[in-house]
Short mmCIF file of C-alpha atoms in Angstrom, two decimals:
data_model
loop_
_atom_site.label_atom_id
_atom_site.label_comp_id
_atom_site.label_asym_id
_atom_site.label_seq_id
_atom_site.Cartn_x
_atom_site.Cartn_y
_atom_site.Cartn_z
CA MET A 1 -32.18 39.05 7.72
CA LYS A 2 -32.98 39.59 4.52
CA ASN A 3 -28.61 39.93 3.80
CA LEU A 4 -28.02 36.72 5.69
CA ALA A 5 -30.70 35.22 3.33
CA VAL A 6 -28.40 36.51 0.12
CA TYR A 7 -25.12 35.16 1.49
CA ILE A 8 -25.92 32.14 3.64
CA ASP A 9 -24.82 29.89 0.70
CA LYS A 10 -21.15 31.73 0.48
CA ILE A 11 -21.40 31.44 4.56
CA PHE A 12 -21.51 28.04 4.48
CA PHE A 13 -19.14 27.55 1.06
CA PHE A 14 -16.33 29.62 3.31
CA ILE A 15 -17.30 26.80 5.68
CA LEU A 16 -17.31 23.75 3.83
CA ILE A 17 -13.33 24.64 2.27
CA GLY A 18 -12.04 25.83 5.13
CA GLY A 19 -13.18 22.75 7.27
CA SER A 20 -12.34 20.01 4.29
CA ILE A 21 -8.56 21.49 5.14
CA PHE A 22 -8.23 22.64 8.29
CA PHE A 23 -10.58 20.70 10.78
CA THR A 24 -9.02 18.37 13.22
CA SER A 25 -10.10 16.78 16.62
CA ASP A 26 -8.21 14.64 19.09
CA LYS A 27 -11.67 13.68 20.01
CA LEU A 28 -11.60 11.14 16.78
CA VAL A 29 -9.41 7.93 16.57
CA ASP A 30 -8.22 9.47 13.34
CA PRO A 31 -7.40 13.01 14.30
CA GLN A 32 -6.66 14.41 11.02
CA LEU A 33 -8.14 13.08 7.95
CA MET A 34 -11.92 11.86 9.74
CA PRO A 35 -12.78 15.05 10.71
CA LYS A 36 -12.58 16.37 7.70
CA TRP A 37 -14.40 13.84 5.64
CA LEU A 38 -16.86 14.01 8.34
CA TRP A 39 -17.39 18.33 8.39
CA THR A 40 -17.92 18.21 4.74
CA GLY A 41 -20.33 15.54 4.57
CA LEU A 42 -22.38 17.79 7.53
CA VAL A 43 -21.87 21.61 5.98
CA SER A 44 -22.30 19.72 2.19
CA GLY A 45 -25.47 18.11 3.73
CA ILE A 46 -26.46 21.88 5.11
CA ILE A 47 -25.71 23.63 1.62
CA GLY A 48 -27.82 20.94 -0.05
CA ILE A 49 -30.95 21.87 1.49
CA PHE A 50 -30.31 25.91 1.42
CA ILE A 51 -29.95 25.63 -1.95
CA SER A 52 -32.94 22.71 -2.42
CA VAL A 53 -35.16 24.67 -0.96
CA LYS A 54 -34.76 28.26 -2.74
CA LEU A 55 -35.01 25.82 -5.78
CA LEU A 56 -38.10 24.62 -5.11
CA ILE A 57 -39.25 28.09 -3.75
CA LYS A 58 -37.77 29.88 -6.54
CA SER A 59 -37.61 27.78 -9.44
CA ASN A 60 -35.57 30.12 -11.36
CA TYR A 61 -32.69 30.34 -8.92
CA VAL A 62 -29.23 29.27 -10.42
CA ARG A 63 -26.74 31.21 -9.14
CA TRP A 64 -22.77 30.80 -10.13
CA ASN A 65 -20.05 33.06 -8.54
CA TYR A 66 -17.17 32.43 -9.76
CA GLY A 67 -15.69 35.07 -8.54
CA PHE A 68 -16.79 33.71 -4.72
CA LEU A 69 -15.87 30.73 -5.75
CA PHE A 70 -12.40 30.86 -7.04
CA GLY A 71 -11.56 33.66 -4.67
CA THR A 72 -12.35 31.04 -1.14
CA ILE A 73 -10.20 28.63 -2.79
CA ALA A 74 -7.01 31.15 -3.90
CA PHE A 75 -7.58 32.42 -0.26
CA PHE A 76 -7.28 28.92 1.47
CA CYS A 77 -4.64 27.34 -1.24
CA ILE A 78 -3.04 30.46 0.77
CA CYS A 79 -3.83 30.04 3.89
CA GLN A 80 -2.36 26.49 4.04
CA THR A 81 1.08 27.49 2.22
CA PHE A 82 1.81 29.96 4.81
CA TYR A 83 0.79 27.03 7.61
CA GLY A 84 3.08 24.77 5.94
CA LEU A 85 5.91 27.70 6.23
CA LEU A 86 5.30 28.40 9.73
CA GLU A 87 5.40 24.54 10.31
CA TYR A 88 9.22 24.03 8.11
CA PHE A 89 10.34 27.18 10.56
CA LYS A 90 9.48 25.59 13.87
CA ILE A 91 6.90 28.30 14.76
CA ILE A 92 4.36 25.89 15.42
CA PRO A 93 4.35 22.44 15.74
CA SER A 94 3.58 19.44 13.48
CA PHE A 95 1.13 17.34 13.63
CA TYR A 96 3.30 13.94 12.74
CA TYR A 97 7.38 14.53 13.95
CA ASN A 98 7.87 11.41 11.60
CA GLN A 99 6.67 13.77 8.31
CA PHE A 100 8.32 16.48 6.41
CA LEU A 101 5.79 18.63 6.05
CA THR A 102 2.13 18.26 6.45
CA GLY A 103 0.50 21.28 7.00
CA SER A 104 -2.81 20.54 8.19
CA PHE A 105 -2.87 17.17 6.64
CA GLU A 106 -1.29 14.26 8.03
CA ASN A 107 0.72 13.37 5.17
CA THR A 108 2.85 15.35 2.83
CA ALA A 109 0.52 13.82 -0.61
CA GLY A 110 -2.36 15.78 0.79
CA PHE A 111 -0.54 19.19 1.73
CA ALA A 112 0.77 19.14 -1.63
CA SER A 113 -2.22 18.21 -3.11
CA CYS A 114 -4.15 21.31 -1.87
CA LEU A 115 -1.76 23.67 -3.01
CA CYS A 116 -1.51 21.99 -5.92
CA PHE A 117 -5.44 21.84 -7.12
CA GLY A 118 -5.77 25.36 -5.46
CA PHE A 119 -3.02 27.08 -7.23
CA PRO A 120 -4.73 27.46 -10.37
CA PHE A 121 -7.08 29.88 -9.04
CA VAL A 122 -4.75 31.81 -7.68
CA LEU A 123 -3.69 32.29 -10.62
CA TYR A 124 -6.47 33.12 -12.52
CA TYR A 125 -6.41 36.52 -10.29
CA LEU A 126 -3.54 37.65 -12.83
CA LYS A 127 -6.21 38.55 -15.23
CA CYS A 128 -6.97 41.66 -13.41
CA LYS A 129 -6.90 44.83 -14.56
CA GLU A 130 -4.98 46.30 -11.08
CA GLN A 131 -1.25 46.10 -11.57
CA LYS A 132 -0.85 46.11 -7.38
CA ILE A 133 -3.06 42.91 -7.60
CA LYS A 134 -1.01 41.05 -10.13
CA ILE A 135 1.86 41.83 -8.07
CA LEU A 136 0.36 40.31 -5.03
CA CYS A 137 -0.87 36.72 -7.10
CA MET A 138 2.44 36.49 -8.85
CA SER A 139 4.52 37.05 -5.56
CA LEU A 140 2.15 34.10 -3.74
CA CYS A 141 2.74 32.01 -6.54
CA LEU A 142 6.44 32.20 -6.64
CA ILE A 143 5.64 31.38 -2.22
CA VAL A 144 3.27 28.20 -3.38
CA LEU A 145 5.98 27.03 -5.41
CA PHE A 146 8.58 27.54 -2.65
CA THR A 147 6.79 25.53 -0.51
CA LEU A 148 6.15 22.79 -2.19
CA LEU A 149 10.36 22.32 -3.27
CA LEU A 150 10.38 22.86 0.57
CA SER A 151 7.85 19.67 0.93
CA LEU A 152 9.97 17.51 -1.43
CA SER A 153 6.92 16.47 -2.87
CA ARG A 154 7.98 15.62 -6.89
CA CYS A 155 4.14 15.59 -8.18
CA GLY A 156 3.59 18.52 -6.33
CA ILE A 157 6.00 20.41 -8.18
CA LEU A 158 5.45 18.84 -11.72
CA CYS A 159 1.45 20.11 -11.26
CA VAL A 160 2.54 23.22 -9.92
CA LEU A 161 5.50 24.03 -13.17
CA VAL A 162 3.62 22.37 -15.74
CA SER A 163 0.13 24.75 -14.75
CA ALA A 164 2.42 27.58 -14.42
CA PHE A 165 3.48 26.84 -18.14
CA VAL A 166 0.54 25.76 -19.51
CA TYR A 167 -1.33 28.84 -18.06
CA ILE A 168 1.10 31.40 -19.52
CA PHE A 169 2.16 30.09 -22.38
CA ASN A 170 -1.04 28.97 -23.59
CA LYS A 171 -1.69 31.12 -26.44
CA LYS A 172 1.79 30.76 -27.48
CA LYS A 173 2.22 26.63 -28.84
CA ARG A 174 5.43 26.92 -29.75
CA CYS A 175 7.24 28.28 -26.42
CA LEU A 176 4.39 26.27 -24.76
CA TRP A 177 6.09 23.28 -26.08
CA ILE A 178 9.46 24.28 -25.79
CA GLY A 179 8.84 24.98 -22.06
CA ILE A 180 6.80 21.69 -21.28
CA THR A 181 9.60 19.91 -22.77
CA VAL A 182 12.57 21.59 -20.45
CA LEU A 183 10.07 21.08 -17.53
CA ALA A 184 9.62 17.48 -18.49
CA ILE A 185 14.13 17.06 -18.72
CA ILE A 186 13.82 18.88 -15.40
CA ILE A 187 11.24 17.04 -13.44
CA THR A 188 12.63 13.46 -15.00
CA THR A 189 16.14 14.59 -12.96
CA PHE A 190 14.25 15.16 -9.79
CA PHE A 191 12.66 12.17 -9.91
CA CYS A 192 16.22 10.15 -10.11
CA PHE A 193 17.06 11.93 -6.43
CA LYS A 194 14.64 9.09 -4.78
CA LYS A 195 15.40 5.97 -6.73
CA ASP A 196 14.14 3.48 -4.01
CA SER A 197 11.28 5.63 -3.94
CA VAL A 198 10.52 5.03 -7.65
CA SER A 199 10.95 1.39 -7.98
CA GLY A 200 9.33 0.85 -4.61
CA ARG A 201 5.99 2.04 -6.33
CA LEU A 202 7.40 0.17 -9.85
CA LEU A 203 6.52 -3.50 -7.41
CA ILE A 204 3.26 -1.68 -6.56
CA TRP A 205 2.10 -1.41 -9.66
CA LYS A 206 3.45 -4.72 -11.08
CA CYS A 207 1.37 -6.11 -8.49
CA SER A 208 -1.77 -4.50 -9.08
CA ILE A 209 -1.64 -4.98 -12.46
CA ASP A 210 -1.65 -9.23 -11.35
CA MET A 211 -4.55 -7.45 -9.93
CA ILE A 212 -6.74 -5.85 -12.59
CA ALA A 213 -5.58 -9.05 -14.63
CA ASP A 214 -7.47 -11.39 -12.31
CA SER A 215 -10.83 -9.13 -12.73
CA PRO A 216 -10.00 -7.03 -15.29
CA LEU A 217 -13.62 -5.99 -16.54
CA LYS A 218 -15.70 -5.44 -13.54
CA GLY A 219 -13.09 -5.55 -10.92
CA GLN A 220 -12.52 -7.11 -7.72
CA GLY A 221 -14.71 -4.89 -6.12
CA ILE A 222 -15.12 -1.79 -3.18
CA GLY A 223 -12.26 -1.92 -0.13
CA ALA A 224 -10.43 -5.23 -3.12
CA PHE A 225 -7.39 -3.74 -2.81
CA ALA A 226 -6.96 -3.11 0.97
CA ALA A 227 -8.71 -6.70 1.33
CA HIS A 228 -6.31 -8.14 -1.31
CA TYR A 229 -2.67 -6.29 -2.23
CA MET A 230 -0.52 -7.69 0.11
CA ASP A 231 -1.42 -11.34 -0.48
CA TYR A 232 -0.20 -10.51 -3.90
CA GLN A 233 3.04 -8.80 -3.18
CA ALA A 234 3.43 -11.79 -0.32
CA ASP A 235 2.54 -14.17 -3.95
CA TYR A 236 5.21 -12.24 -5.47
CA PHE A 237 8.17 -12.77 -3.80
CA GLN A 238 7.57 -15.95 -2.89
CA THR A 239 7.72 -16.58 -6.61
CA HIS A 240 10.97 -14.06 -6.38
CA PRO A 241 12.57 -14.54 -3.65
CA ASN A 242 15.77 -13.19 -4.81
CA SER A 243 14.02 -9.66 -6.39
CA LYS A 244 15.66 -6.89 -5.90
CA TYR A 245 12.19 -4.83 -4.17
CA GLN A 246 12.73 -7.07 -1.07
CA MET A 247 14.42 -4.29 0.77
CA LEU A 248 11.87 -1.69 -0.66
CA ALA A 249 8.97 -3.44 -0.17
CA ASP A 250 6.36 -2.12 2.77
CA ASN A 251 2.51 -2.44 3.98
CA VAL A 252 0.65 -1.04 1.46
CA GLN A 253 -3.20 0.02 1.73
CA HIS A 254 -2.96 2.47 -2.18
CA PRO A 255 -1.20 1.86 -5.37
CA PHE A 256 0.03 5.20 -5.38
CA ASN A 257 -2.02 5.35 -8.98
CA GLU A 258 -5.82 6.39 -8.46
CA TYR A 259 -6.64 4.95 -12.42
CA ILE A 260 -4.80 1.67 -11.12
CA TYR A 261 -6.79 1.56 -7.55
CA LEU A 262 -10.34 2.30 -9.84
CA MET A 263 -9.63 -0.61 -12.35
CA ILE A 264 -8.36 -2.97 -8.84
CA GLN A 265 -12.26 -2.49 -7.79
CA TYR A 266 -14.45 -1.23 -10.81
CA GLY A 267 -12.58 -2.40 -13.56
CA VAL A 268 -11.22 -1.62 -16.98
CA ILE A 269 -14.92 -0.27 -18.16
CA ALA A 270 -14.86 2.20 -14.77
CA PHE A 271 -11.66 4.13 -16.08
CA ILE A 272 -12.87 4.01 -19.89
CA ILE A 273 -16.34 5.95 -18.51
CA ILE A 274 -13.68 8.06 -16.69
CA LEU A 275 -11.88 8.76 -19.98
CA ILE A 276 -14.56 9.60 -21.66
CA LEU A 277 -16.10 12.06 -18.77
CA MET A 278 -12.37 13.59 -19.06
CA PHE A 279 -13.15 14.09 -23.36
CA PHE A 280 -17.03 15.38 -22.60
CA LEU A 281 -15.11 18.46 -20.28
CA LEU A 282 -12.52 19.30 -22.80
CA TYR A 283 -15.17 19.53 -25.41
CA CYS A 284 -17.46 22.07 -23.03
CA TYR A 285 -14.35 23.84 -22.88
CA TRP A 286 -13.92 24.03 -26.66
CA LYS A 287 -17.14 24.95 -26.65
CA CYS A 288 -16.49 28.03 -24.30
CA PRO A 289 -13.23 29.04 -23.42
CA LEU A 290 -13.31 31.20 -21.02
CA ASN A 291 -11.01 32.04 -18.23
CA GLU A 292 -13.29 30.94 -15.94
CA THR A 293 -13.48 27.50 -17.63
CA PHE A 294 -9.93 27.50 -18.62
CA ILE A 295 -9.09 27.96 -14.60
CA CYS A 296 -11.22 24.98 -13.80
CA LEU A 297 -10.06 22.76 -16.58
CA LEU A 298 -6.29 23.29 -15.51
CA SER A 299 -7.37 22.64 -12.24
CA LEU A 300 -9.00 18.99 -13.39
CA SER A 301 -5.68 18.41 -15.58
CA ASN A 302 -3.38 18.92 -12.25
CA ILE A 303 -6.16 16.40 -10.18
CA ALA A 304 -5.82 14.33 -13.24
CA LEU A 305 -1.59 14.64 -13.28
CA PHE A 306 -1.12 14.24 -9.43
CA SER A 307 -3.36 10.78 -9.51
CA CYS A 308 -0.77 9.12 -11.38
CA PHE A 309 1.58 8.82 -8.46
CA SER A 310 -0.96 9.94 -5.54
CA TYR A 311 -3.98 9.43 -3.77
CA PRO A 312 -5.31 12.99 -3.72
CA PHE A 313 -8.91 10.78 -3.75
CA ARG A 314 -8.39 10.48 -0.30
CA TYR A 315 -8.82 13.97 0.86
CA PRO A 316 -11.91 15.67 0.66
CA PHE A 317 -10.80 18.95 -0.37
CA THR A 318 -10.49 17.31 -3.81
CA TRP A 319 -13.66 16.19 -4.15
CA ILE A 320 -15.11 19.56 -3.46
CA ILE A 321 -12.43 21.12 -6.42
CA LEU A 322 -13.87 18.37 -8.83
CA CYS A 323 -17.63 19.06 -8.03
CA VAL A 324 -16.59 23.02 -8.35
CA CYS A 325 -15.03 22.09 -12.11
CA ILE A 326 -17.03 19.97 -13.18
CA GLY A 327 -20.07 22.09 -12.66
CA SER A 328 -18.58 25.04 -13.91
CA LEU A 329 -17.53 23.11 -17.10
CA ILE A 330 -21.03 21.84 -17.89
CA LYS A 331 -22.97 24.91 -16.89
CA SER A 332 -21.16 27.11 -19.30
CA VAL A 333 -22.54 24.85 -22.04
CA TYR A 334 -25.75 23.50 -20.96
CA GLY A 335 -26.42 26.21 -18.13
CA ILE A 336 -29.42 27.07 -20.02
CA MET A 337 -31.36 23.34 -19.24
CA PHE A 338 -31.17 24.86 -15.32
CA THR A 339 -33.69 27.97 -16.43
CA SER A 340 -37.04 25.32 -16.58
CA ALA A 341 -38.75 25.80 -13.58
CA CYS A 342 -39.71 22.01 -13.71
CA ILE A 343 -36.19 21.22 -13.98
CA ASN A 344 -34.89 23.21 -11.47
CA ARG A 345 -37.39 21.57 -8.92
CA LEU A 346 -37.40 18.31 -10.09
CA PHE A 347 -33.37 18.94 -9.63
CA GLY A 348 -34.52 20.30 -6.64
CA ILE A 349 -36.27 17.76 -4.68
CA ILE A 350 -33.33 15.07 -5.58
CA VAL A 351 -31.07 17.36 -3.74
CA LEU A 352 -33.07 17.87 -0.78
CA GLY A 353 -33.44 14.07 -0.17
CA CYS A 354 -29.67 13.56 -0.64
CA SER A 355 -28.75 16.03 1.76
CA ILE A 356 -31.57 14.64 3.99
CA LEU A 357 -29.50 11.24 4.07
CA LEU A 358 -25.85 12.54 3.49
CA ILE A 359 -26.65 14.52 6.84
CA ILE A 360 -27.84 11.64 8.43
CA SER A 361 -25.06 9.60 8.02
CA CYS A 362 -22.41 11.96 8.77
CA SER A 363 -24.34 12.07 12.28
CA ARG A 364 -24.48 8.44 12.44
CA SER A 365 -20.98 8.09 11.91
CA THR A 366 -19.66 10.88 14.04
CA LYS A 367 -21.42 9.52 16.71
CA SER A 368 -19.64 5.78 16.40
CA GLU A 369 -16.48 7.46 15.51
CA LEU A 370 -16.74 10.06 19.26
CA GLN A 371 -17.95 5.93 21.15
CA TRP A 372 -14.90 4.45 19.62
CA LYS A 373 -12.51 6.87 20.84
CA MET A 374 -13.81 6.71 23.89
CA ALA A 375 -13.72 3.12 24.06
CA ASP A 376 -9.89 3.08 23.44
CA SER A 377 -9.22 5.36 25.92
CA PRO A 378 -6.20 4.39 28.45
CA CYS A 379 -8.28 6.02 31.60
CA LEU A 380 -11.00 2.97 30.89
CA ASP A 381 -10.47 -0.50 32.69
CA VAL A 382 -10.30 -3.64 30.72
CA LYS A 383 -14.03 -4.86 31.45
CA GLU A 384 -15.14 -1.03 30.44
CA LYS A 385 -13.29 -1.11 27.44
CA MET A 386 -14.85 -4.72 25.95
CA ARG A 387 -18.27 -3.66 26.74
CA ASP A 388 -17.86 -0.56 24.61
CA TYR A 389 -15.81 -2.39 22.45
CA TYR A 390 -18.55 -5.27 22.07
CA LEU A 391 -21.50 -2.24 21.53
CA LEU A 392 -19.72 -0.74 18.87
CA PHE A 393 -19.50 -3.75 16.72
CA PRO A 394 -22.55 -3.94 14.50
CA LYS A 395 -21.99 -0.19 13.82
CA LEU A 396 -18.29 -0.02 12.82
CA LYS A 397 -17.97 -4.39 11.63
CA HIS A 398 -17.39 -3.20 7.84
CA ASN A 399 -14.09 -0.96 9.51
CA PRO A 400 -11.15 -3.19 9.43
CA PHE A 401 -9.31 -0.65 11.61
CA TYR A 402 -11.59 -1.25 14.18
CA LEU A 403 -11.82 -4.44 13.94
CA TYR A 404 -8.15 -4.58 14.40
CA ASN A 405 -8.03 -2.52 17.21
CA TYR A 406 -10.87 -4.97 18.79
CA ALA A 407 -8.78 -7.51 18.17
CA ALA A 408 -5.85 -6.52 20.04
CA THR A 409 -8.06 -4.79 22.49
CA LEU A 410 -9.21 -8.73 23.31
CA TYR A 411 -5.64 -10.38 22.84
CA LYS A 412 -4.45 -8.33 25.21
CA SER A 413 -7.06 -8.48 28.27
CA GLY A 414 -6.58 -12.18 27.63
CA GLU A 415 -9.52 -13.25 25.12
CA ASP A 416 -7.86 -14.97 22.67
CA LYS A 417 -10.52 -16.97 21.14
CA LYS A 418 -12.36 -13.95 20.95
CA ALA A 419 -9.63 -11.86 19.45
CA LEU A 420 -9.05 -14.89 17.20
CA LEU A 421 -12.74 -14.78 15.45
CA VAL A 422 -12.80 -11.23 15.59
CA ALA A 423 -9.14 -11.02 13.57
CA ASP A 424 -9.90 -14.03 11.00
CA TYR A 425 -13.06 -11.97 10.20
CA CYS A 426 -11.31 -8.64 9.10
CA ARG A 427 -8.31 -10.91 7.42
CA THR A 428 -11.09 -12.78 5.50
CA TYR A 429 -13.56 -9.88 4.23
CA PHE A 430 -11.42 -6.42 4.61
CA LEU A 431 -7.71 -6.56 5.08
CA ALA A 432 -4.59 -8.09 3.99
CA ASP A 433 -2.26 -6.75 6.48
CA TYR A 434 1.53 -7.11 7.68
CA ASP A 435 0.48 -6.32 11.36
CA LEU A 436 -2.91 -7.90 11.07
CA GLU A 437 -0.53 -11.22 10.14
CA LEU A 438 1.63 -10.78 13.57
CA LEU A 439 -1.38 -10.20 15.30
CA ARG A 440 -3.20 -14.01 13.87
CA GLY A 441 -0.03 -15.63 14.52
CA ASP A 442 0.40 -14.47 17.76
CA LEU A 443 -3.06 -15.64 18.71
CA TYR A 444 -2.75 -18.86 16.99
CA LYS A 445 0.22 -19.58 18.87
CA SER A 446 -1.63 -18.38 22.02
CA CYS A 447 -4.29 -20.84 21.24
CA HIS A 448 -1.03 -23.85 20.68
CA ASP A 449 -2.68 -23.76 16.66
CA TYR A 450 1.15 -23.72 15.67
CA GLN A 451 0.98 -24.59 12.34
CA ASN A 452 -1.37 -21.65 11.71
CA ALA A 453 0.74 -19.37 12.99
CA ILE A 454 3.72 -20.39 11.33
CA ASP A 455 1.53 -19.66 8.40
CA CYS A 456 0.46 -16.31 9.35
CA LEU A 457 4.34 -15.58 10.41
CA LYS A 458 5.27 -16.82 6.91
CA GLN A 459 2.93 -14.87 5.02
CA ALA A 460 3.93 -11.64 7.13
CA ALA A 461 7.56 -12.52 6.39
CA PHE A 462 6.72 -12.25 2.38
CA MET A 463 4.24 -9.55 2.74
CA CYS A 464 7.29 -7.17 3.73
CA PRO A 465 10.55 -9.16 3.41
CA SER A 466 12.72 -6.92 5.22
CA ARG A 467 11.36 -7.35 7.88
CA PHE A 468 12.85 -8.88 10.88
CA ILE A 469 10.00 -9.89 13.58
CA PRO A 470 7.74 -12.62 11.86
CA LEU A 471 11.08 -14.10 11.40
CA TYR A 472 11.78 -13.78 14.78
CA LYS A 473 8.02 -15.20 16.02
CA LEU A 474 8.53 -18.22 13.17
CA TYR A 475 12.20 -18.73 15.35
CA THR A 476 10.64 -18.76 18.80
CA ILE A 477 7.71 -21.26 17.53
CA TYR A 478 10.43 -23.74 16.35
CA ARG A 479 11.99 -23.39 19.46
CA GLU A 480 9.40 -24.12 21.33
CA THR A 481 7.74 -27.24 19.39
CA GLY A 482 11.81 -29.07 19.32
CA ASP A 483 12.54 -28.26 15.60
CA SER A 484 15.68 -27.38 15.62
CA ILE A 485 16.29 -27.89 11.86
CA ARG A 486 14.02 -25.21 10.94
CA GLY A 487 14.81 -22.83 13.85
CA ASP A 488 18.57 -22.78 13.20
CA SER A 489 18.11 -22.08 9.13
CA ILE A 490 15.78 -19.53 10.11
CA ALA A 491 18.52 -18.32 13.08
CA GLU A 492 20.79 -18.10 10.16
CA ILE A 493 18.68 -15.90 8.21
CA ILE A 494 18.31 -13.52 11.13
CA SER A 495 22.56 -13.74 11.09
CA ASN A 496 23.13 -12.92 7.84
CA LYS A 497 19.57 -10.22 6.83
CA ARG A 498 20.91 -6.91 6.32
CA ILE A 499 19.32 -4.15 8.39
CA LYS A 500 16.98 -1.69 6.04
CA ILE A 501 16.69 0.63 9.27
CA ASP A 502 18.22 -0.11 11.89
CA SER A 503 16.54 0.32 15.28
CA PRO A 504 16.99 -0.97 19.11
CA ILE A 505 14.44 -3.82 18.59
CA ILE A 506 16.36 -5.20 15.44
CA ARG A 507 19.66 -5.04 17.65
CA LYS A 508 17.87 -7.26 20.46
CA ILE A 509 16.70 -9.54 17.81
CA LYS A 510 20.14 -10.08 16.23
CA GLU A 511 21.54 -9.87 19.99
CA LYS A 512 19.34 -12.85 21.45
CA ILE A 513 19.65 -14.78 18.22
CA LYS A 514 23.84 -14.68 18.43
CA LEU A 515 23.43 -15.40 22.56
CA ASP A 516 21.21 -18.92 21.58
CA ARG A 517 23.44 -20.03 18.85
CA TYR A 518 26.79 -19.33 20.99
CA ASP A 519 24.66 -21.38 23.58
CA PHE A 520 24.32 -23.96 21.66
CA ASN A 521 27.22 -24.11 20.74
CA VAL A 522 28.74 -24.26 23.98
CA LEU A 523 26.50 -27.51 24.90
CA CYS A 524 27.63 -29.24 21.98
CA GLU A 525 31.37 -29.04 22.91
#
């Protein structure tokens, strides 16, 4: 038992890292991301309770085993690398057929961020004196880079190459700057291979800057991007009807830049605070330039760089790495503060309270998510589904995706007015979304409120100008209401509209418009 008590914090940290990367569950509506968050929250709470009890009983208990922490992170980074390779070579199935290489994540961004942020911890073992370990680590580093090349994650490749160059040449300033210059040229060329992707992000950043400009200091609040961004994108295309971005616009839930995302929600003041924190961490490294603190700084640099082009903070693994690295850098300079019994006890009480609240919150969320999945089961009849969704409303009424599903389920069951109330509630407070506008358009149409239906469908058409469905729905409403002039105008737009991605639905729409116009011409003759 004594040995278990000594190693229990290490065991739980190992479980925490493994679960934050690999844990999935088909018992939840979101089988990939939500299980990782719930696992991370619950295990973090358990670790917090264990540490706080240790601090309260043994007030000088402060341990920071770099070898174990770094080794655990490096181990799971390598595990994810080989998992991705097995997926790429079709040895194990991929979770998502429409994604290229995702590993145990729902998106290539999650897979690439895991490898990028864990990569510096693999580099750490290159300082080992044993030649065999050095060769093994070098081989593993090359495998990580090769896997990222297979994933085609430009941001991931950039982060790993920069961190490798900085680690190898950090003592040779001239070589470092030459290497970074050459690397910048290579990466710039590489980014040009996906011009549409780059142009699409430029559109998102343009609209996002307009959002920041509307409330620059304090931001627009938590969840503001999801609640308002697509309206800004729609406004952009209304004022720029011939924009070159029309074929690139999509339904967007994140600006692909964490700094912009931060400023939209919390304002420029929050961004300045983050910059101050960055300089403070650089100061910590300058005061204590150890190999361990250098590795932490390198991983934080990867997070900072990756955040410029993606959404790494969507994943719990990123937050764990952030806490480990910031904790290591601060402890290296201010660790002496935690030798005080009074401070450690106070810290233990705070951690204990937060850990208990975290466990309670995650337990409730887990229960609600499991109930939502059961309510969404195809085995249930309509009445049972309606009852389960209704009972979940008080618990999940702030979750826009639950609200959308609830409204869609009500619509399918013929409860149009109730569905419209839920959809409008979701639209007003939580979500501006292309699919939600289509649903609201259908609901208003079912309630014979044609003008509001037209407004919703027009908004959906402006949100994603390359889509055909909102235009076709508008066309059907105009035909039903006898507005032949507007109907013919929409039919003309659909007939001449460029196809972004061909599909059976688009072909059916174009064929239907063609037949309707042919029948009209025959009648006129």
